[in-house]
Tab-separated table of N, CA, C and O in Angstrom:
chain	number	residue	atom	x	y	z
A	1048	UNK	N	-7.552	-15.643	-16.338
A	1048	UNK	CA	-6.540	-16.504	-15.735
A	1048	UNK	C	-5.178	-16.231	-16.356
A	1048	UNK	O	-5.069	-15.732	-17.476
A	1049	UNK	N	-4.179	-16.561	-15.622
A	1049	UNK	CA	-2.786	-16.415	-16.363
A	1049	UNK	C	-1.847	-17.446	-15.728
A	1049	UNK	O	-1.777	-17.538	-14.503
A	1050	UNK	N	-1.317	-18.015	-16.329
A	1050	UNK	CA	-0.126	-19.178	-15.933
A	1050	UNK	C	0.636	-18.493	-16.638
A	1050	UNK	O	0.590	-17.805	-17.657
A	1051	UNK	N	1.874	-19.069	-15.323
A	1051	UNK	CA	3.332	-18.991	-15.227
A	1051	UNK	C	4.365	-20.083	-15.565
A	1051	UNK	O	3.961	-21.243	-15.485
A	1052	UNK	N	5.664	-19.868	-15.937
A	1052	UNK	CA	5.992	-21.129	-15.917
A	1052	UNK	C	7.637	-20.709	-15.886
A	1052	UNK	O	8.151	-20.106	-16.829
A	1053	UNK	N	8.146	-20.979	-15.068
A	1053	UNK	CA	10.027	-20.720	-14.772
A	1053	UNK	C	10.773	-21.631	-15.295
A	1053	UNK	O	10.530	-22.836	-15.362
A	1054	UNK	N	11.827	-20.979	-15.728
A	1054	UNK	CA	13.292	-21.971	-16.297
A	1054	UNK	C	14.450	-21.212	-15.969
A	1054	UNK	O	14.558	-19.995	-15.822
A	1055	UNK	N	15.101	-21.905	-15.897
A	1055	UNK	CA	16.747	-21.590	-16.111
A	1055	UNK	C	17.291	-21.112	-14.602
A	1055	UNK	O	17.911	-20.075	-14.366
A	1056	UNK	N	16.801	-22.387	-13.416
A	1056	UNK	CA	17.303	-22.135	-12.067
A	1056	UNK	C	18.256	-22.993	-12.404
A	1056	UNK	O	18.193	-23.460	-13.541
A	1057	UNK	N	19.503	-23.461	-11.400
A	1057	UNK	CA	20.638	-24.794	-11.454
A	1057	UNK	C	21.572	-24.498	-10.501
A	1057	UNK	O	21.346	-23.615	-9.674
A	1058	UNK	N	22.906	-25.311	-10.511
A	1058	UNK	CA	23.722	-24.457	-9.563
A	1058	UNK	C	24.416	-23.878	-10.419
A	1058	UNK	O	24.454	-23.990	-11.645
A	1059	UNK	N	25.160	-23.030	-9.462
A	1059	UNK	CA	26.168	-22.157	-9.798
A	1059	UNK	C	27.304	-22.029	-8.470
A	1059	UNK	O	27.055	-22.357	-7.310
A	1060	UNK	N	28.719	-21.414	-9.022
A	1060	UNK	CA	29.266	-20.872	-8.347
A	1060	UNK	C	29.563	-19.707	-7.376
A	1060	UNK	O	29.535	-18.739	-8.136
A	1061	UNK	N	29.772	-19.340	-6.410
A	1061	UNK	CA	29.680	-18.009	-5.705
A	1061	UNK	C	30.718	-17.044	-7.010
A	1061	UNK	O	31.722	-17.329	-7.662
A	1062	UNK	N	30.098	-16.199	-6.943
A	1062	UNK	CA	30.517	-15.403	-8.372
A	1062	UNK	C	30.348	-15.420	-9.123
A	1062	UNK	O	31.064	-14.739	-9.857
A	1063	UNK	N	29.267	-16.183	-9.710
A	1063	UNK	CA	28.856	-16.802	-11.094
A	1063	UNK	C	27.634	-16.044	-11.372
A	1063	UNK	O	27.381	-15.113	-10.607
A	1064	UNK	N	26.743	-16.318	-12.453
A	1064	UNK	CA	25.887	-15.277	-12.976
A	1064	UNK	C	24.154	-17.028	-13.269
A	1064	UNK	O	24.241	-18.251	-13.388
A	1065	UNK	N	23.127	-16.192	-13.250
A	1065	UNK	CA	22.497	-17.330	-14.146
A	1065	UNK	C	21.269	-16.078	-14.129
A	1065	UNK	O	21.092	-15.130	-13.364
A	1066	UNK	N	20.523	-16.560	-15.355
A	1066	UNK	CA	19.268	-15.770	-15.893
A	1066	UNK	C	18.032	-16.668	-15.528
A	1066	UNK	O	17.909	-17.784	-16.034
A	1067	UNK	N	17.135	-16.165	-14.654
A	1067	UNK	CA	15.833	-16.880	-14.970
A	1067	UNK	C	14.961	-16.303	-15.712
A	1067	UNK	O	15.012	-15.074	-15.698
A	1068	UNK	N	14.142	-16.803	-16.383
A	1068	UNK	CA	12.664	-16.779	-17.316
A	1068	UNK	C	11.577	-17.627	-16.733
A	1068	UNK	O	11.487	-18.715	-16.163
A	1069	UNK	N	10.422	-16.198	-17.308
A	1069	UNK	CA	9.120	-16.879	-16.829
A	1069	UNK	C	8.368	-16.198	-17.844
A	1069	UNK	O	8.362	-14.981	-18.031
A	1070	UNK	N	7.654	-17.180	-18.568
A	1070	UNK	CA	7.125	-17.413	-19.366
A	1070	UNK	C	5.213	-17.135	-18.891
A	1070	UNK	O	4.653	-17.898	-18.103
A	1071	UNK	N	4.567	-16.071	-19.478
A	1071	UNK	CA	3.277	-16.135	-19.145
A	1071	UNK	C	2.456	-15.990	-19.947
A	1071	UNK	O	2.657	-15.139	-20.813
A	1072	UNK	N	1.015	-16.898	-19.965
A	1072	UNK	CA	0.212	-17.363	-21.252
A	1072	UNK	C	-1.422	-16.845	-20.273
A	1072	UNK	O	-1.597	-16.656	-19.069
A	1073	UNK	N	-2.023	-16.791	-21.022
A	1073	UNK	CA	-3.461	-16.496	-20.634
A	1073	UNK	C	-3.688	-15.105	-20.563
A	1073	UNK	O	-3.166	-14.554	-21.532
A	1074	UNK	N	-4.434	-14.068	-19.566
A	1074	UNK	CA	-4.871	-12.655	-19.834
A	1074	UNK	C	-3.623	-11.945	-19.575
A	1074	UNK	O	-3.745	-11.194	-18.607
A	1075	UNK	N	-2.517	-11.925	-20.082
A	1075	UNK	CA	-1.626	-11.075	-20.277
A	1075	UNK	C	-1.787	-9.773	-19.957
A	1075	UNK	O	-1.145	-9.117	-19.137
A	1076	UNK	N	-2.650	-9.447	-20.628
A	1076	UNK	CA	-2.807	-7.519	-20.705
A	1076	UNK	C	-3.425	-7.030	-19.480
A	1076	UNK	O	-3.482	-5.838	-19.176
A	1077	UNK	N	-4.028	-8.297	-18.572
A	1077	UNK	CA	-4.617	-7.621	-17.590
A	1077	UNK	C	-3.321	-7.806	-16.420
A	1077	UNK	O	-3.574	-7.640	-15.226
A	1078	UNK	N	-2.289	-8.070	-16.762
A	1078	UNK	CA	-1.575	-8.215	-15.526
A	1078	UNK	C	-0.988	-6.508	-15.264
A	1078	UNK	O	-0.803	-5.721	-16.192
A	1079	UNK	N	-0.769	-6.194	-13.839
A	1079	UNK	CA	-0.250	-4.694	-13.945
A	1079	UNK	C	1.242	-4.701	-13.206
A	1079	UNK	O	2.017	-3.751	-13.315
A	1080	UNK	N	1.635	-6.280	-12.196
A	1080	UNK	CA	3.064	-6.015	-11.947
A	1080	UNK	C	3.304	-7.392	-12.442
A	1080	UNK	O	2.437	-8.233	-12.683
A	1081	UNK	N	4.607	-7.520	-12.565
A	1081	UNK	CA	4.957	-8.543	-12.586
A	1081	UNK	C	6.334	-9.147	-11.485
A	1081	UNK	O	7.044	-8.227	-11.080
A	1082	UNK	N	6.730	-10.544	-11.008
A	1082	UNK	CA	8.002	-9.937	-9.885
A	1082	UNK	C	8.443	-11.420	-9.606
A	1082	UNK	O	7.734	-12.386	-9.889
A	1083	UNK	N	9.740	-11.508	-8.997
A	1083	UNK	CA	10.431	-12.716	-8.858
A	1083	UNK	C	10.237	-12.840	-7.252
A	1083	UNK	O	10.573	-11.788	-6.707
A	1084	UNK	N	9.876	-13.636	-6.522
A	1084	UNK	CA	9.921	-14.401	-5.457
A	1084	UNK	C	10.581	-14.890	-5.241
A	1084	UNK	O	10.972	-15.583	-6.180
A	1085	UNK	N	11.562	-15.107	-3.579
A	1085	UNK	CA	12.448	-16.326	-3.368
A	1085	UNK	C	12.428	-16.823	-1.520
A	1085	UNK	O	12.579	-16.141	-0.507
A	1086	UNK	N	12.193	-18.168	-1.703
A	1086	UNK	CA	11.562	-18.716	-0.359
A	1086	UNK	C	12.867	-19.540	0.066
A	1086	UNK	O	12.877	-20.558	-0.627
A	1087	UNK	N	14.032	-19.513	0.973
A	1087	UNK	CA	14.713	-20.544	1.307
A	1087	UNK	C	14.656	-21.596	2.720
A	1087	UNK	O	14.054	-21.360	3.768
A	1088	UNK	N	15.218	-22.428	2.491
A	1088	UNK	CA	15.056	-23.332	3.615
A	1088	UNK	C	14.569	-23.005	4.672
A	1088	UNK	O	15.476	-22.413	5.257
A	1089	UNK	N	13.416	-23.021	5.496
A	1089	UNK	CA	13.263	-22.302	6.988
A	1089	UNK	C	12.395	-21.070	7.163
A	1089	UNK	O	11.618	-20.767	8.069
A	1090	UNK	N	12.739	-20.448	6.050
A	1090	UNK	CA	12.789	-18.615	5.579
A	1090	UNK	C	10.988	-18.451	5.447
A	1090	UNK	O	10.173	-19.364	5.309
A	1091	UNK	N	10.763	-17.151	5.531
A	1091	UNK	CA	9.489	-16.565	4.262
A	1091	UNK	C	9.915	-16.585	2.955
A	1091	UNK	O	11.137	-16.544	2.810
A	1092	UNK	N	9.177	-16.641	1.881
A	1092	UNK	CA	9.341	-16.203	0.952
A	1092	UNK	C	9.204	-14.555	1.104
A	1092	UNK	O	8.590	-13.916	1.959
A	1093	UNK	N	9.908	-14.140	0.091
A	1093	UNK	CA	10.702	-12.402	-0.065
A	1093	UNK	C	10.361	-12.027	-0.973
A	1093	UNK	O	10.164	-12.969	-1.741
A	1094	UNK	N	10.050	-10.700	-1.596
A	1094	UNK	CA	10.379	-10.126	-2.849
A	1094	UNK	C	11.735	-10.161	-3.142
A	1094	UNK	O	12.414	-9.956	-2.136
A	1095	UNK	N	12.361	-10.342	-4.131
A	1095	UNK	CA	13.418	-10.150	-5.017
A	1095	UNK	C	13.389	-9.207	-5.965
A	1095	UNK	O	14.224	-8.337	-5.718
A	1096	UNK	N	12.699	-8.980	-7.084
A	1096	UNK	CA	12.503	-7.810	-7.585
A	1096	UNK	C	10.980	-7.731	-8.059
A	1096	UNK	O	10.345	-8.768	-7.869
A	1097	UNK	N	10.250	-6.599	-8.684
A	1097	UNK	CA	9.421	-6.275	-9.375
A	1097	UNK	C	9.754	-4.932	-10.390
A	1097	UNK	O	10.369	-3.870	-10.291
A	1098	UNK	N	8.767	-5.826	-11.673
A	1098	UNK	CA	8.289	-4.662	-12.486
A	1098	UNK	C	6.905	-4.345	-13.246
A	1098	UNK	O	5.931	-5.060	-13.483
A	1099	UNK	N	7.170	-3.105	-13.515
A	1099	UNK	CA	5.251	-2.454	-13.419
A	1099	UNK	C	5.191	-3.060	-15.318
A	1099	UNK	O	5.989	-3.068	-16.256
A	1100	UNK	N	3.959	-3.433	-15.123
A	1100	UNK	CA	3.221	-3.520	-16.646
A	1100	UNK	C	4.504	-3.031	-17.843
A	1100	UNK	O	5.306	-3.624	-18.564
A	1101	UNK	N	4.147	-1.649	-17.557
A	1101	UNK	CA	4.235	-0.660	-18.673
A	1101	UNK	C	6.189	-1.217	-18.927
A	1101	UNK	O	6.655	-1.489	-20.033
A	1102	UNK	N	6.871	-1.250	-17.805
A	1102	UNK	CA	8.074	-1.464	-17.688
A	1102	UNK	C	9.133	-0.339	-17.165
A	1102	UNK	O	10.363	-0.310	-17.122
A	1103	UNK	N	7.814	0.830	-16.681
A	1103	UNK	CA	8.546	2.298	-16.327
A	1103	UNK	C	9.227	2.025	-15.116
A	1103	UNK	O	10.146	2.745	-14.726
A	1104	UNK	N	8.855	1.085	-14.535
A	1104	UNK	CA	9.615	1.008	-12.704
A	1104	UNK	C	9.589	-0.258	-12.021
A	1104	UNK	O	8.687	-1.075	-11.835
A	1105	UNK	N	10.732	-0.220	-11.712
A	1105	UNK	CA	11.713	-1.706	-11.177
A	1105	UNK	C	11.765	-1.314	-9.693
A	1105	UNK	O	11.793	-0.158	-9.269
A	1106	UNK	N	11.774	-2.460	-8.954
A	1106	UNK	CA	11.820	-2.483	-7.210
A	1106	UNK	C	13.104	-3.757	-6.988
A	1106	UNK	O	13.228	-4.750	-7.706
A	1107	UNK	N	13.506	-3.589	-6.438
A	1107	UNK	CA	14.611	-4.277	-5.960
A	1107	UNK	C	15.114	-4.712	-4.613
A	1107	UNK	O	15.882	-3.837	-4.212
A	1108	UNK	N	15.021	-5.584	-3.836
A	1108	UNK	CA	15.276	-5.952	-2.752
A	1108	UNK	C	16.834	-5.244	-2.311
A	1108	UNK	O	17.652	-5.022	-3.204
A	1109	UNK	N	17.077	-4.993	-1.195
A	1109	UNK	CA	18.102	-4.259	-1.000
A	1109	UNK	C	19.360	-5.209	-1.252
A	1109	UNK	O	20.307	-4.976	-2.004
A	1110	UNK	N	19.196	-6.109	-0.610
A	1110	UNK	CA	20.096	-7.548	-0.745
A	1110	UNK	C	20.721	-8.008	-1.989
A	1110	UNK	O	21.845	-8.502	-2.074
A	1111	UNK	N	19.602	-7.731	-3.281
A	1111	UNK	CA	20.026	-7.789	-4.752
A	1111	UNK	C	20.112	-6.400	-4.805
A	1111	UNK	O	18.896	-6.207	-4.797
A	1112	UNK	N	20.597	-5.250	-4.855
A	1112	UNK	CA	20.630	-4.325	-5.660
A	1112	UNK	C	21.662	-4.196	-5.973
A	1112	UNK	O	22.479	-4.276	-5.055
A	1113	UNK	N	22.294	-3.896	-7.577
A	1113	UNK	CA	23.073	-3.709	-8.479
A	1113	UNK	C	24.081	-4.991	-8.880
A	1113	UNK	O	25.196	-4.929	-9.397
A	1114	UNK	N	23.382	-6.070	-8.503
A	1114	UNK	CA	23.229	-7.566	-8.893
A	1114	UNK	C	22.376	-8.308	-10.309
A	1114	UNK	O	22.535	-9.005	-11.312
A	1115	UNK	N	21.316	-7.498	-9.441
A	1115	UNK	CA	20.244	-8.484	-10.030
A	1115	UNK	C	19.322	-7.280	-10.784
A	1115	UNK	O	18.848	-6.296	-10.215
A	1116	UNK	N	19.213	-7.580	-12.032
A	1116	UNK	CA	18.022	-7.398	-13.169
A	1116	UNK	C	16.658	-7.293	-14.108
A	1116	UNK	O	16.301	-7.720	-15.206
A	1117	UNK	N	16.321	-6.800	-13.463
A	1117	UNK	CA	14.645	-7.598	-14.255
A	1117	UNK	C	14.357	-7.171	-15.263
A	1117	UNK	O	14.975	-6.280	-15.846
A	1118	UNK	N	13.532	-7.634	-15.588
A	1118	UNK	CA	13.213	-6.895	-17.610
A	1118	UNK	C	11.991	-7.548	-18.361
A	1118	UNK	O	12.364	-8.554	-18.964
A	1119	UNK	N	11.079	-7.373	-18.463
A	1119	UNK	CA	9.826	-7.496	-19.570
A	1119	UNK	C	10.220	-7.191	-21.074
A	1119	UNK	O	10.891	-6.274	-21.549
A	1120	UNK	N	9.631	-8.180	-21.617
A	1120	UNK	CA	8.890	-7.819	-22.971
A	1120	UNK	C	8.061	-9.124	-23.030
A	1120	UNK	O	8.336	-10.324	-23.052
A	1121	UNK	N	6.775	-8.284	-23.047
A	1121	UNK	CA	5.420	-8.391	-23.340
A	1121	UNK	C	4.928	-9.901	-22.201
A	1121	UNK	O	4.526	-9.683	-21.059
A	1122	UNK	N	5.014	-10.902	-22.586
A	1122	UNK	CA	4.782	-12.356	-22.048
A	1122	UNK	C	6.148	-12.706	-21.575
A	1122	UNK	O	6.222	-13.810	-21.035
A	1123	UNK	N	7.244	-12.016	-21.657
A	1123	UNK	CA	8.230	-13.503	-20.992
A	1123	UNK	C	8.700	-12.124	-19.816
A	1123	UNK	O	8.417	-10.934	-19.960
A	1124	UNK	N	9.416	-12.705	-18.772
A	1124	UNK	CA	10.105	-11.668	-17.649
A	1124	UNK	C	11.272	-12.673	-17.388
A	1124	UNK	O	11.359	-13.899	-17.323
A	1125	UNK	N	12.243	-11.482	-17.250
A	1125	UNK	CA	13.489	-12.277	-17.016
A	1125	UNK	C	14.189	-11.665	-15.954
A	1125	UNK	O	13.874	-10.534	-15.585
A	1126	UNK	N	15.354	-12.471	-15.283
A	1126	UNK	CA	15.480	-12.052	-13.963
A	1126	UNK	C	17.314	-12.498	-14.141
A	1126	UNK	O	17.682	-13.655	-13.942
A	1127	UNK	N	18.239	-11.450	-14.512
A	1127	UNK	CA	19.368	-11.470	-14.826
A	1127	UNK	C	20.458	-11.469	-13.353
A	1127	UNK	O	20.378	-10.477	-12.628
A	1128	UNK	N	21.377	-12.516	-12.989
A	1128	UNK	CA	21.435	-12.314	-11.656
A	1128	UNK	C	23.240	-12.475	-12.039
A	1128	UNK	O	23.802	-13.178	-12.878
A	1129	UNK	N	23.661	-11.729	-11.265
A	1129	UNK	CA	25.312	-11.902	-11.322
A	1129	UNK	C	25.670	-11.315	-9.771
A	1129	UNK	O	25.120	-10.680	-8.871
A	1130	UNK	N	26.878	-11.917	-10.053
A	1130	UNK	CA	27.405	-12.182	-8.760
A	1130	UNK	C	26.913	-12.368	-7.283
A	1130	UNK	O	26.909	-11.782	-6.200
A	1131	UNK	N	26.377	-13.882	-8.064
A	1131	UNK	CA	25.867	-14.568	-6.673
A	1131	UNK	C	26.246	-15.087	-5.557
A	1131	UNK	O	27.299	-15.705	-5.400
A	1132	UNK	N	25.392	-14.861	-4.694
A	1132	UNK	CA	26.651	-15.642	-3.150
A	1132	UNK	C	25.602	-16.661	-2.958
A	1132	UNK	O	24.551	-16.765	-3.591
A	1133	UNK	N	26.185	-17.647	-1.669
A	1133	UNK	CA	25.354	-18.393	-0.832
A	1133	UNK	C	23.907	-18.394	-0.738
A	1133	UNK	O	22.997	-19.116	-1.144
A	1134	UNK	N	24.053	-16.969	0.168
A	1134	UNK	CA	22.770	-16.372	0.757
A	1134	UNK	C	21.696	-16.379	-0.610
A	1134	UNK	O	20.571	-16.767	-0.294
A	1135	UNK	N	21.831	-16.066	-1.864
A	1135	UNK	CA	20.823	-16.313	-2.847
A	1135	UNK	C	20.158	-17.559	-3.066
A	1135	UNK	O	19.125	-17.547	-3.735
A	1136	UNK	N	20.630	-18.713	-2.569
A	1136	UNK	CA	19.964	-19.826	-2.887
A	1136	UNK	C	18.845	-20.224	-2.048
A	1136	UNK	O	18.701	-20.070	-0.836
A	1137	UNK	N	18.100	-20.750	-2.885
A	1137	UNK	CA	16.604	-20.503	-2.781
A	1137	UNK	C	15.784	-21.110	-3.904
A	1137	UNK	O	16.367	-21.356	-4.960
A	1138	UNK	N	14.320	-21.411	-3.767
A	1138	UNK	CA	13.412	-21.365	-4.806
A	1138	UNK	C	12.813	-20.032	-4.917
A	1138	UNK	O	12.174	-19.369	-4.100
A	1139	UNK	N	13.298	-19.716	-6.550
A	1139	UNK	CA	12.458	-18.562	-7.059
A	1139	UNK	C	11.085	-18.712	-7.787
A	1139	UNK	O	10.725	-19.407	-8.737
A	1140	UNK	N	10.625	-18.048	-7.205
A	1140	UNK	CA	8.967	-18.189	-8.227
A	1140	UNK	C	8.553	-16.656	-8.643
A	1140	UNK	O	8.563	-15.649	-7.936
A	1141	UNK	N	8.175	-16.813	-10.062
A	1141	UNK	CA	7.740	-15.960	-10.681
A	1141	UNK	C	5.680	-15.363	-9.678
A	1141	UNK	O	4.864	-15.916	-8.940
A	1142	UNK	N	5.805	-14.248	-10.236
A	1142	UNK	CA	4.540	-14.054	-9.878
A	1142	UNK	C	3.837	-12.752	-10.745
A	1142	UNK	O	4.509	-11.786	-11.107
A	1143	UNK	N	3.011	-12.828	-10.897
A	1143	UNK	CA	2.108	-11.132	-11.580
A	1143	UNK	C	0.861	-11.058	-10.967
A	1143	UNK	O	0.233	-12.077	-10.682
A	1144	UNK	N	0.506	-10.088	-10.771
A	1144	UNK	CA	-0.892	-9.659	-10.217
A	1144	UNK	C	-1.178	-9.020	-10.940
A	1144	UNK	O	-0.471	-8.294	-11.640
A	1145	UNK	N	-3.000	-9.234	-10.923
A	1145	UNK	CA	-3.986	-8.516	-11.960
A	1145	UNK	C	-4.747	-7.842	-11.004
A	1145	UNK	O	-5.316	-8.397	-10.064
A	1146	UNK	N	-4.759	-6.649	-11.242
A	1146	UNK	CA	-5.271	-5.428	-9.833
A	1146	UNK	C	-7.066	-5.710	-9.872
A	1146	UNK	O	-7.845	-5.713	-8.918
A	1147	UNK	N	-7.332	-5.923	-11.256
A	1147	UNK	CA	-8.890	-5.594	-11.352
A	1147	UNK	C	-9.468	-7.098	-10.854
A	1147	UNK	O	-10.466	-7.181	-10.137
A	1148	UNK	N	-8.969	-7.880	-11.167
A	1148	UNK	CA	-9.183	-9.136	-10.123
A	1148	UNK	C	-8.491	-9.503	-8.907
A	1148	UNK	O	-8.573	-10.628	-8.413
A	1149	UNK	N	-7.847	-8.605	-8.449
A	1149	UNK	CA	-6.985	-8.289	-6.805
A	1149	UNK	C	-6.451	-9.325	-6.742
A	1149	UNK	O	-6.509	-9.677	-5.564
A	1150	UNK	N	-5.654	-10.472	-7.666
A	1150	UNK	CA	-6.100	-11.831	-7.526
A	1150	UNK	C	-4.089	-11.840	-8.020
A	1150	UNK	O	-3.652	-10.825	-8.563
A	1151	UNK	N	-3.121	-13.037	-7.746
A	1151	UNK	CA	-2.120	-12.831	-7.653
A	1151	UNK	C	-1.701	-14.477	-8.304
A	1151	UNK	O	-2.399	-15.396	-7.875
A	1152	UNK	N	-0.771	-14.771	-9.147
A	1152	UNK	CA	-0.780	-15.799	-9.585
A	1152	UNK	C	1.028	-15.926	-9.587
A	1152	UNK	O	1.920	-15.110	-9.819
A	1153	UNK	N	1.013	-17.408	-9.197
A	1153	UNK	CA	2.610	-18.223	-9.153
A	1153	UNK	C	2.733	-18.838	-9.723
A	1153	UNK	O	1.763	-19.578	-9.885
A	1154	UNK	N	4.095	-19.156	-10.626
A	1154	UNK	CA	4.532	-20.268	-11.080
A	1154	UNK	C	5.334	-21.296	-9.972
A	1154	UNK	O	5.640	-20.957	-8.829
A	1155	UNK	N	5.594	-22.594	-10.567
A	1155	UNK	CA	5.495	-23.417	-10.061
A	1155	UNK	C	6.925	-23.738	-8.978
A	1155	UNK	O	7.150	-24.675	-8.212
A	1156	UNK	N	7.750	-22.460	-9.337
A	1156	UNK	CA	9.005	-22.122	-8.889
A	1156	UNK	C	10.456	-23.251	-9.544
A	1156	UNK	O	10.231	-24.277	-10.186
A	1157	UNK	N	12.036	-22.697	-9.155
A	1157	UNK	CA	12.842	-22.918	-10.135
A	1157	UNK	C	13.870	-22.856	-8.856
A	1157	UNK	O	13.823	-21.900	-8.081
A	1158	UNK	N	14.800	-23.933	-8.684
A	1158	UNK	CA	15.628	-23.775	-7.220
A	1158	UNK	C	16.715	-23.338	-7.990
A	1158	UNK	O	16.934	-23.763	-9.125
A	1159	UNK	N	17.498	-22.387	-7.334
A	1159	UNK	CA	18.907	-21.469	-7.086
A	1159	UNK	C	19.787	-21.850	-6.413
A	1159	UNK	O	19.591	-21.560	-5.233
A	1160	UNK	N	21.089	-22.607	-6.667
A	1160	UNK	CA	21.637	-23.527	-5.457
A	1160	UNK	C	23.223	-22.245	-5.625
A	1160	UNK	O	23.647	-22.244	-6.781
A	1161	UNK	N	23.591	-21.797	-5.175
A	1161	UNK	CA	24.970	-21.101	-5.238
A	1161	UNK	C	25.871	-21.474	-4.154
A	1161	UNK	O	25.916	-21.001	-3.018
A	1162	UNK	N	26.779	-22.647	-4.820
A	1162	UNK	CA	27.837	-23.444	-4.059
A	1162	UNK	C	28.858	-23.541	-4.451
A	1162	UNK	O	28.676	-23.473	-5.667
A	1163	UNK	N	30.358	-23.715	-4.219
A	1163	UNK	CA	31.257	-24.261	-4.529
A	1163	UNK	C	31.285	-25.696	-4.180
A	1163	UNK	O	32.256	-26.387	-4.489
């Protein structure tokens, strides 16, 4: 099993920056991606970014690219976001999948409000 757990959503300004963290406890070592989710009003939830285990390779939604950040070490993943608009706000939820249990786990998600 592995739990998740997100911090550091709030508002912000259009142009403004904020970092989320997600914090993960339980079989760690068996996770092989790890990745930020974001579902808004109406919407699907989306990928936003992913990264692999090891930390060799990052995926990036086209929408965030050369915005937004991701980054591992070991149990925590962080999701570095600058220069945000509107269109980013949303609930983000962390997620990792463990391949050998095909099995995909969420935290409890963290809302993104980007307003003046």
């Amino acid at each position: 099993q592995v739990q998740l757990v997100e911090s550091g959503g709030g508002l912000v300004q259009p142009g403004g920056s904020l970092r989320l963290s997600c914090a993960a406890s339980g079989s760690i070592d068996s996770i092989n991606i790890m990745g930020w989710y974001r579902q808004a009003p109406g919407k699907q939830r989306e990928l936003v970014a992913q990264i692999i285990s090891s930390g060799s390779s990052t995926n990036y939604a086209d929408s965030v690219k050369g915005r937004f950040t991701i980054s591992r070490d070991n149990a925590k993943m962080s999701l570095q976001m600058n220069s945000l608009k509107p269109e980013d706000t949303a609930v983000y939820y962390c997620n990792a999948f463990v391949g050998r249990w095909s099995r995909d786990y969420w935290g409890q998600g963290t809302q993104v409000t980007v307003s003046s």
